[in-house]
Coordinates of C-alpha atoms in Angstrom, one line a residue:
X20 CA 0.0 0.0 0.0
X21 CA 1.6 3.3 -1.1
X22 CA 1.9 5.8 1.7
X23 CA 3.9 8.6 0.1
X24 CA 4.1 9.5 -3.6
X25 CA 7.4 10.7 -5.2
X26 CA 7.6 14.4 -5.8
X27 CA 5.3 15.6 -8.6
X28 CA 3.1 12.5 -8.6
X29 CA -0.3 11.6 -7.2
X30 CA -0.6 9.3 -4.2
X31 CA -2.4 6.1 -5.2
X32 CA -3.6 4.2 -2.1
X33 CA -5.1 1.3 -4.1
X34 CA -3.6 -1.9 -2.6
X35 CA -1.2 -3.7 -4.9
X36 CA -1.7 -7.5 -4.4
X37 CA 0.9 -10.1 -5.1
X38 CA 1.7 -13.6 -4.1
X39 CA 4.9 -15.4 -3.1
X40 CA 5.0 -18.9 -4.7
X41 CA 5.7 -22.0 -2.6
X42 CA 9.2 -22.4 -3.9
X43 CA 10.4 -19.0 -5.2
X44 CA 13.4 -19.2 -7.4
X45 CA 13.5 -15.4 -8.3
X46 CA 12.1 -12.2 -6.8
X47 CA 8.5 -11.5 -7.5
X48 CA 8.4 -8.4 -9.8
X49 CA 5.4 -6.1 -9.8
X50 CA 4.9 -2.7 -11.5
X51 CA 2.8 0.3 -10.3
X52 CA 2.3 3.5 -12.2
X53 CA 1.8 6.9 -10.6
X54 CA 0.1 9.8 -12.4
X55 CA 1.9 13.1 -12.4
X56 CA 0.3 15.8 -10.3
X57 CA -1.3 18.8 -12.0
X58 CA -1.1 22.5 -11.6
X59 CA -2.8 25.7 -12.8
X60 CA -2.2 28.7 -15.0
X61 CA -3.6 32.2 -14.5
X62 CA -3.5 34.6 -17.4
X63 CA -4.1 38.4 -16.8
X64 CA -5.0 40.5 -19.8
X65 CA -4.6 44.3 -19.8
X66 CA -4.8 47.1 -22.3
X67 CA -1.9 49.5 -22.7
X68 CA -4.1 52.0 -20.9
X69 CA -3.8 49.7 -17.8
X70 CA -7.5 48.6 -18.0
X71 CA -8.3 45.0 -17.2
X72 CA -9.9 43.5 -20.3
X73 CA -13.0 41.3 -20.1
X74 CA -14.1 39.1 -23.0
X75 CA -10.8 38.6 -24.8
X76 CA -10.8 35.1 -26.3
X77 CA -8.0 32.5 -26.2
X78 CA -7.2 28.9 -27.1
X79 CA -4.9 26.9 -24.9
X80 CA -2.5 24.5 -26.7
X81 CA 0.5 22.4 -26.0
X82 CA 3.9 23.5 -27.3
X83 CA 3.4 21.4 -30.4
X84 CA 0.1 23.1 -31.2
X85 CA -2.1 20.3 -30.0
X86 CA -5.3 21.7 -28.3
X87 CA -5.7 21.1 -24.6
X88 CA -9.0 19.4 -23.8
X89 CA -11.4 22.1 -22.6
X90 CA -9.0 24.8 -23.6
X91 CA -10.8 26.2 -26.7
X92 CA -12.7 29.6 -26.6
X93 CA -11.6 30.6 -23.2
X94 CA -12.6 34.2 -22.3
X95 CA -11.2 36.6 -19.7
X96 CA -13.5 37.4 -16.8
X97 CA -14.4 40.8 -15.4
X98 CA -11.0 40.9 -13.7
X99 CA -9.3 40.3 -17.0
X100 CA -8.3 36.8 -16.0
X101 CA -8.4 33.2 -17.2
X102 CA -7.6 30.4 -14.8
X103 CA -7.2 26.9 -16.1
X104 CA -6.6 23.9 -13.8
X105 CA -5.5 20.3 -14.2
X106 CA -2.4 20.9 -16.4
X107 CA 0.3 18.1 -16.4
X108 CA 3.9 19.2 -16.4
X109 CA 5.0 20.5 -19.8
X110 CA 5.1 23.6 -22.1
X111 CA 2.0 25.3 -23.2
X112 CA 0.8 28.4 -25.1
X113 CA -2.2 30.8 -25.0
X114 CA -3.2 31.8 -28.5
X115 CA -5.4 35.0 -28.7
X116 CA -8.2 34.5 -31.2
X117 CA -10.4 37.5 -30.6
X118 CA -9.9 40.9 -29.0
X119 CA -12.5 43.4 -27.9
X120 CA -13.6 46.8 -29.2
X121 CA -10.9 49.4 -29.1
X122 CA -7.9 47.0 -28.8
X123 CA -5.7 45.4 -31.4
X124 CA -5.6 41.6 -31.5
X125 CA -2.6 40.3 -29.7
X126 CA 0.0 38.6 -31.9
X127 CA 2.3 35.7 -31.1
X128 CA 1.7 32.9 -28.6
X129 CA 2.0 33.5 -24.9
X130 CA 4.2 30.6 -23.7
X131 CA 4.5 29.2 -20.2
X132 CA 5.7 26.1 -18.4
X133 CA 4.1 23.8 -15.8
X134 CA 6.9 22.2 -13.8
X135 CA 7.0 18.8 -12.2
X136 CA 5.7 19.0 -8.6
X137 CA 4.6 22.6 -9.0
X138 CA 2.3 23.7 -6.2
X139 CA 1.4 27.2 -7.1
X140 CA -0.2 28.5 -10.3
X141 CA 1.9 29.8 -13.1
X142 CA 1.0 33.5 -13.8
X143 CA 1.4 35.2 -17.2
X144 CA 0.4 38.7 -18.3
X145 CA -0.4 40.0 -21.8
X146 CA -1.1 43.6 -23.0
X147 CA -3.2 44.7 -25.9
X148 CA -2.4 47.9 -27.8
X149 CA -5.1 50.4 -28.3
X150 CA -6.5 50.8 -31.8
X151 CA -5.4 54.1 -33.5
X152 CA -7.2 56.6 -35.6
X153 CA -6.5 59.6 -37.9
X154 CA -7.2 63.3 -37.9
X155 CA -7.5 65.6 -40.9
X156 CA -7.3 69.4 -40.9
X157 CA -8.2 71.6 -43.9
X158 CA -6.9 75.2 -44.0
X159 CA -9.0 77.7 -46.0
X160 CA -8.8 81.4 -46.7
X161 CA -11.4 84.1 -46.6
X162 CA -12.6 83.2 -50.0
X163 CA -13.0 79.6 -48.9
X164 CA -10.0 78.7 -51.1
X165 CA -7.7 75.9 -50.0
X166 CA -4.4 77.2 -48.5
X167 CA -1.2 75.3 -49.2
X168 CA 1.9 75.8 -47.1
X169 CA 0.4 76.5 -43.7
X170 CA 2.4 74.9 -40.9
X171 CA 1.0 73.4 -37.7
X172 CA 2.1 71.6 -34.6
X173 CA -0.2 68.8 -33.3
X174 CA -0.2 68.5 -29.5
X175 CA -1.5 65.6 -27.4
X176 CA -3.2 67.5 -24.6
X177 CA -2.9 64.5 -22.2
X178 CA 0.7 63.4 -22.7
X179 CA 2.3 66.6 -24.1
X180 CA 3.6 64.7 -27.2
X181 CA 4.0 67.0 -30.2
X182 CA 4.2 66.5 -34.0
X183 CA 5.9 69.6 -35.4
X184 CA 6.3 71.0 -38.9
X185 CA 3.0 69.6 -40.4
X186 CA 2.3 71.4 -43.7
X187 CA -0.9 71.7 -45.6
X188 CA -0.8 70.3 -49.2
X189 CA -2.2 71.8 -52.4
X190 CA -5.7 71.0 -51.1
X191 CA -5.0 72.7 -47.8
X192 CA -5.1 69.4 -46.0
X193 CA -3.0 67.8 -43.2
X194 CA -3.6 64.2 -42.3
X195 CA -2.0 62.5 -39.3
X196 CA -2.4 58.8 -38.8
X197 CA -1.7 56.3 -36.1
X198 CA -2.9 58.4 -33.2
X199 CA -4.0 56.8 -29.9
X200 CA -7.4 57.8 -28.4
X201 CA -7.3 61.1 -26.7
X202 CA -7.7 64.9 -27.1
X203 CA -5.4 66.8 -29.4
X204 CA -4.9 70.4 -30.6
X205 CA -3.7 71.8 -33.9
X206 CA -1.7 75.0 -33.4
X207 CA -0.7 77.1 -36.4
X208 CA 2.9 78.0 -36.4
X209 CA 3.3 79.6 -39.8
X210 CA 0.7 81.1 -42.1
X211 CA 0.7 80.5 -45.9
X212 CA 2.0 83.3 -48.1
X213 CA -0.2 86.4 -48.0
X214 CA -2.2 85.4 -44.9
X215 CA -2.1 86.2 -41.2
X216 CA -1.4 83.3 -38.8
X217 CA -4.3 82.2 -36.6
X218 CA -2.9 81.0 -33.3
X219 CA -6.2 79.9 -31.9
X220 CA -5.9 76.1 -31.1
X221 CA -8.1 73.8 -33.0
X222 CA -9.3 70.9 -30.7
X223 CA -9.9 67.4 -32.1
X224 CA -10.6 64.1 -30.4
X225 CA -9.5 60.6 -31.5
X226 CA -12.3 58.3 -30.2
X227 CA -11.6 55.1 -28.2
X228 CA -12.6 52.7 -31.0
X229 CA -12.2 54.3 -34.4
X230 CA -13.7 51.2 -36.1
X231 CA -17.1 51.7 -34.4
X232 CA -19.8 53.5 -36.3
X233 CA -20.8 56.7 -34.4

């Protein structure tokens, strides 16, 4: 009767019966197999804005890509977490299959290891980047004509980051791409030829999820 399992294995108290023959010539050989003990993993999902993200979907697979039973379509809870129990020692990966509004789908597997005899859950963290948007400014004159050559600075009012030397094209337009959600200002730094500069800031907002219809 097994009274203590080796490290990393499950105790099996099932009695192992054997018999000694009347006239033994050799030792009686018996074999008993122990299952390896299991452990857990906890994934925490956050946005780059430090918000915990609920509803992000993952698949859990082994290192070779084989799906783990019950590990398909896992979603983060209200605390941005997924906990999965019953994992045998080995190497695994979380694969993100669907993000949520406002955040870019995570790329690349999130790898982790369950070690033999591990007693505490493995913890992994992953961060989703915010989706970006664009802003467009058109500069016109008194006659409603497009003004080429006006220069502006774009200021992120929340972080202080600046994009300087932005110049209107022949249609009087400046377009700035890949902007994170937030509040911005266009500030004119140089007027086009024959015009007076207007230093009144022009406020503009990049919304949280630029893909949503407003």
